[in-house]
Coordinates of C-alpha atoms in Angstrom, one line a residue:
M1 CA 2.6 -14.9 4.3
D2 CA -1.0 -16.1 4.0
V3 CA -3.0 -15.1 0.9
S4 CA -6.8 -15.2 0.4
I5 CA -6.8 -16.9 -3.0
G6 CA -4.3 -18.7 -5.1
A7 CA -0.8 -19.5 -3.7
T8 CA 2.7 -18.1 -3.3
R9 CA 5.9 -19.6 -4.5
R10 CA 9.5 -18.6 -5.0
I11 CA 10.9 -18.4 -8.5
E12 CA 14.6 -19.0 -9.2
L13 CA 16.2 -16.4 -11.4
G14 CA 19.8 -17.5 -11.5
D15 CA 21.2 -17.1 -8.0
R16 CA 18.2 -15.0 -6.8
R17 CA 14.7 -16.0 -5.9
L18 CA 11.6 -13.8 -6.1
N19 CA 8.4 -14.6 -4.2
I20 CA 5.2 -14.3 -6.2
W21 CA 1.6 -14.6 -5.4
E22 CA -0.3 -16.2 -8.3
A23 CA -4.1 -16.4 -8.7
G24 CA -6.4 -17.1 -11.6
A25 CA -5.4 -19.1 -14.7
D26 CA -7.2 -17.9 -17.8
G27 CA -7.1 -14.6 -19.5
P28 CA -4.3 -12.0 -20.0
A29 CA -1.4 -11.9 -17.5
V30 CA -1.3 -9.1 -15.0
L31 CA 1.9 -8.2 -13.1
L32 CA 1.3 -6.2 -9.9
V33 CA 4.3 -4.3 -8.5
H34 CA 4.4 -2.8 -5.0
G35 CA 6.5 0.0 -3.6
I36 CA 8.5 0.9 -0.5
P37 CA 8.2 -0.4 2.2
T38 CA 5.5 -2.8 1.2
N39 CA 5.2 -6.2 -0.5
H40 CA 2.8 -8.4 -2.5
L41 CA 0.2 -8.1 0.2
L42 CA -0.4 -4.5 -0.8
W43 CA -2.8 -6.1 -3.3
H44 CA -4.5 -8.3 -0.8
D45 CA -8.0 -7.1 -1.6
V46 CA -7.3 -6.4 -5.3
V47 CA -6.2 -9.8 -6.5
P48 CA -9.4 -11.6 -5.7
E49 CA -11.4 -9.1 -7.7
V50 CA -9.1 -9.5 -10.8
A51 CA -8.3 -13.2 -10.7
G52 CA -11.5 -14.3 -12.3
A53 CA -10.6 -12.5 -15.5
A54 CA -6.8 -12.8 -15.6
R55 CA -3.7 -14.7 -14.6
V56 CA -2.5 -12.4 -11.8
V57 CA 1.1 -12.3 -10.5
A58 CA 1.8 -10.1 -7.5
V59 CA 5.6 -10.0 -6.9
D60 CA 7.8 -9.2 -4.0
M61 CA 10.7 -7.2 -5.6
L62 CA 14.2 -8.2 -4.7
G63 CA 14.9 -7.5 -1.0
Y64 CA 11.2 -7.1 -0.1
G65 CA 8.7 -9.4 1.5
D66 CA 9.5 -13.1 1.1
S67 CA 11.9 -12.6 -1.8
D68 CA 15.7 -13.1 -1.3
P69 CA 17.6 -10.3 0.4
S70 CA 19.5 -8.3 -2.1
G71 CA 23.0 -8.8 -0.7
D72 CA 25.3 -6.7 -2.8
R73 CA 23.0 -6.6 -5.8
P74 CA 21.5 -3.3 -6.9
V75 CA 17.9 -2.6 -5.9
D76 CA 17.3 0.6 -7.9
L77 CA 14.2 0.9 -10.1
A78 CA 16.1 0.0 -13.3
A79 CA 17.6 -3.1 -11.7
Q80 CA 14.2 -4.2 -10.4
A81 CA 12.6 -3.7 -13.8
A82 CA 15.3 -5.8 -15.4
L83 CA 14.7 -8.6 -12.9
L84 CA 10.9 -8.5 -13.5
L85 CA 11.6 -9.0 -17.2
Q86 CA 13.5 -12.2 -16.3
L87 CA 10.6 -13.2 -14.1
L88 CA 8.2 -12.8 -17.0
D89 CA 10.5 -14.9 -19.2
T90 CA 10.7 -17.7 -16.6
L91 CA 7.0 -17.7 -16.1
G92 CA 6.5 -18.0 -19.9
I93 CA 4.6 -14.7 -20.1
E94 CA 5.3 -12.8 -23.3
R95 CA 3.1 -9.8 -22.6
A96 CA 1.5 -8.6 -19.4
V97 CA -0.6 -5.7 -18.1
V98 CA 1.8 -4.1 -15.6
V99 CA 0.3 -2.1 -12.7
G100 CA 2.5 -0.5 -10.1
H101 CA 2.1 1.5 -6.9
D102 CA 4.6 3.9 -5.4
L103 CA 8.1 2.6 -6.5
G104 CA 6.3 0.0 -8.5
G105 CA 4.7 2.7 -10.6
G106 CA 8.2 3.9 -11.5
V107 CA 9.1 0.3 -12.4
A108 CA 6.0 0.0 -14.6
Q109 CA 6.9 3.2 -16.4
I110 CA 10.4 1.9 -17.1
L111 CA 9.0 -1.4 -18.5
A112 CA 6.4 0.4 -20.6
T113 CA 8.9 2.8 -22.2
T114 CA 11.9 0.5 -22.6
S115 CA 10.3 -2.9 -23.2
T116 CA 7.1 -1.8 -24.8
D117 CA 6.6 -5.1 -26.7
R118 CA 6.2 -6.9 -23.3
V119 CA 3.6 -4.5 -21.8
A120 CA 0.0 -5.0 -22.9
G121 CA -1.3 -2.2 -20.6
L122 CA 0.1 0.2 -18.1
G123 CA -1.4 1.1 -14.7
V124 CA 0.1 3.6 -12.3
V125 CA -1.5 4.0 -8.8
N126 CA -0.1 6.9 -6.8
G127 CA 3.3 6.0 -8.4
V128 CA 6.6 7.8 -8.3
C129 CA 7.2 9.8 -11.4
Y130 CA 9.2 12.7 -12.8
D131 CA 11.3 14.5 -10.1
G132 CA 8.6 14.3 -7.5
W133 CA 10.3 11.7 -5.2
P134 CA 11.6 10.5 -2.8
V135 CA 8.6 11.9 -1.0
P136 CA 9.1 13.9 2.2
L137 CA 8.5 11.0 4.5
V138 CA 10.9 8.7 2.7
R139 CA 13.5 11.5 2.3
A140 CA 13.5 11.7 6.1
M141 CA 14.0 8.0 6.4
K142 CA 16.7 8.0 3.7
A143 CA 18.6 10.7 5.6
A144 CA 18.6 8.4 8.7
W145 CA 19.8 5.2 7.0
P146 CA 23.3 5.2 8.6
V147 CA 21.5 4.9 12.0
L148 CA 18.5 2.9 10.8
E149 CA 20.6 0.0 9.5
H150 CA 22.0 -0.6 13.0
L151 CA 18.7 -0.4 14.9
P152 CA 17.0 -3.6 16.3
P153 CA 14.2 -4.8 14.1
P154 CA 11.5 -4.1 16.7
V155 CA 12.6 -0.5 17.0
V156 CA 12.4 0.0 13.2
A157 CA 9.0 -1.6 13.1
A158 CA 7.7 0.6 15.9
G159 CA 8.8 3.7 13.9
L160 CA 7.3 2.5 10.7
R161 CA 3.8 1.8 12.1
P162 CA 2.7 5.3 12.9
A163 CA 4.3 6.7 9.8
L164 CA 2.5 4.3 7.5
R165 CA -0.8 4.9 9.2
T166 CA -0.7 8.5 8.0
L167 CA -0.8 7.2 4.4
F168 CA -4.3 5.7 4.8
A169 CA -7.5 7.7 4.5
H170 CA -9.6 4.8 5.9
Q171 CA -8.1 4.3 9.3
E172 CA -10.3 1.3 10.0
R173 CA -8.6 -0.5 7.1
A174 CA -5.0 0.5 8.0
A175 CA -4.1 -2.0 10.8
P176 CA -4.0 -5.3 8.9
F177 CA -2.2 -3.7 6.0
I178 CA 0.4 -2.2 8.3
D179 CA 1.0 -5.6 9.9
R180 CA 1.5 -7.1 6.5
F181 CA 3.9 -4.3 5.4
V182 CA 6.0 -4.2 8.6
G183 CA 6.4 -7.9 9.3
P184 CA 9.3 -8.6 6.9
W185 CA 11.3 -5.7 8.4
E186 CA 11.0 -7.2 11.9
R187 CA 13.1 -10.2 10.8
P188 CA 16.8 -10.3 11.4
G189 CA 18.6 -8.2 8.8
G190 CA 15.4 -6.3 8.0
P191 CA 16.7 -2.8 9.0
A192 CA 19.9 -3.2 7.0
Q193 CA 17.9 -4.3 4.0
L194 CA 15.5 -1.4 4.3
A195 CA 18.4 1.0 4.6
R196 CA 19.8 -0.4 1.4
H197 CA 16.5 0.3 -0.4
L198 CA 16.5 3.8 1.0
R199 CA 20.0 4.5 -0.2
S200 CA 19.1 3.4 -3.7
L201 CA 16.2 5.9 -4.2
D202 CA 16.9 8.3 -7.0
S203 CA 14.5 10.1 -9.3
V204 CA 17.0 9.9 -12.2
Y205 CA 15.2 6.8 -13.4
T206 CA 11.7 8.3 -13.8
R207 CA 13.2 11.6 -15.1
T208 CA 15.0 9.6 -17.8
V209 CA 11.9 7.8 -19.1
A210 CA 9.6 10.8 -18.7
P211 CA 10.3 12.2 -22.3
F212 CA 9.2 8.8 -23.7
L213 CA 5.8 8.7 -22.0
P214 CA 4.1 10.8 -24.7
R215 CA 5.3 8.3 -27.3
L216 CA 3.5 5.3 -25.7
S217 CA 0.7 3.6 -27.6
L218 CA -1.0 1.3 -25.2
P219 CA -4.0 1.2 -22.8
A220 CA -3.2 3.2 -19.7
E221 CA -4.9 3.8 -16.4
V222 CA -3.8 6.4 -13.8
V223 CA -5.4 6.0 -10.4
W224 CA -4.7 8.6 -7.7
G225 CA -5.9 9.2 -4.1
R226 CA -6.7 12.9 -3.7
K227 CA -5.7 12.8 0.0
D228 CA -2.1 11.7 -0.8
H229 CA 0.0 14.3 1.0
Q230 CA 3.3 12.7 -0.1
M231 CA 3.0 11.8 -3.9
K232 CA 0.7 14.7 -4.5
P233 CA -2.3 14.7 -6.9
G234 CA -0.7 17.0 -9.4
Y235 CA 1.7 14.3 -10.4
G236 CA -1.3 12.0 -11.3
Q237 CA -2.7 14.7 -13.5
R238 CA 0.7 15.3 -15.2
L239 CA 1.1 11.5 -15.9
A240 CA -2.4 11.3 -17.3
D241 CA -1.8 14.3 -19.5
D242 CA 1.6 12.9 -20.8
I243 CA 0.5 9.4 -21.6
P244 CA -1.7 9.4 -24.7
G245 CA -5.3 8.2 -24.1
A246 CA -4.6 7.5 -20.4
R247 CA -7.7 7.4 -18.2
L248 CA -7.4 9.2 -14.9
T249 CA -9.4 8.1 -11.9
W250 CA -9.5 10.3 -8.9
V251 CA -10.2 8.6 -5.6
D252 CA -11.6 11.3 -3.2
D253 CA -11.6 9.1 -0.1
A254 CA -8.1 7.6 -0.5
S255 CA -4.6 8.7 0.5
H256 CA -1.3 7.1 -0.7
F257 CA -2.2 3.5 -0.1
V258 CA -5.2 3.4 -2.6
P259 CA -5.0 -0.4 -2.9
G260 CA -5.8 -0.6 0.8
D261 CA -8.2 2.4 1.1
R262 CA -10.2 1.6 -2.1
P263 CA -9.3 -1.8 -3.6
D264 CA -12.5 -1.8 -5.6
V265 CA -11.5 1.3 -7.6
V266 CA -8.0 -0.2 -8.3
A267 CA -9.5 -3.5 -9.3
E268 CA -11.9 -1.8 -11.7
A269 CA -9.0 0.0 -13.4
V270 CA -7.0 -3.2 -13.7
L271 CA -10.0 -5.0 -15.2
R272 CA -10.4 -2.2 -17.8
L273 CA -6.8 -2.8 -18.8
V274 CA -7.4 -6.6 -19.0
R275 CA -10.3 -6.1 -21.3
Q276 CA -8.1 -4.1 -23.7
A277 CA -5.1 -6.4 -23.5

């Protein structure tokens, strides 16, 4: 998929390959982690604003975007976090600012609490946390996975588009992002892969690390769209209260997809973490 700056490439991690979008060269490393059902292009308008001050790596997690399908490998949050540590090792990155949205926010919390020496700063943008997920929309999709995995890709894509549109506050910005998000699920095998991701969703991972959030000692930014009717704003407040010194930024004119609605606000938060890394 085309990117506006830098380049994409696939990184071999044993018998798996993850697709990454790299931009910038100098400065601290920043790892950007998307959620479900998106990919590295969630950060389409954030990366150009950050790349001048950092080495930015936006990853497609296993089974998403242009990364390899998961096959029979696990795709839960803990498994994805472990694979991202391997990615950092392969890229020669000792420490990175880790910023995650949606499921990526849960992955970022796992990395910050279990591999603290590798995380120079933590950013959570409308991320899953505590027992507050899967969110209602995703719960409905998860319940339908036995049917979904057998549907033709165009049918799945047609169902995703209107559902994803409800997660944008700025409707004029939604269409290109939805195209970027839905494209990979329109490929052969896309519905079965999406069903596998849905089956793996379990809040046990964020509930397990939650008691360790108050023990963190690192720069932290929590960014939350006030219009998010799925991962509701109260969770953003709770995260900011639990992480010592975390800065909470409310985005009044954003819903769940804050990196699409207000990339400028997200980029500012990432740059604050870069300056402290």
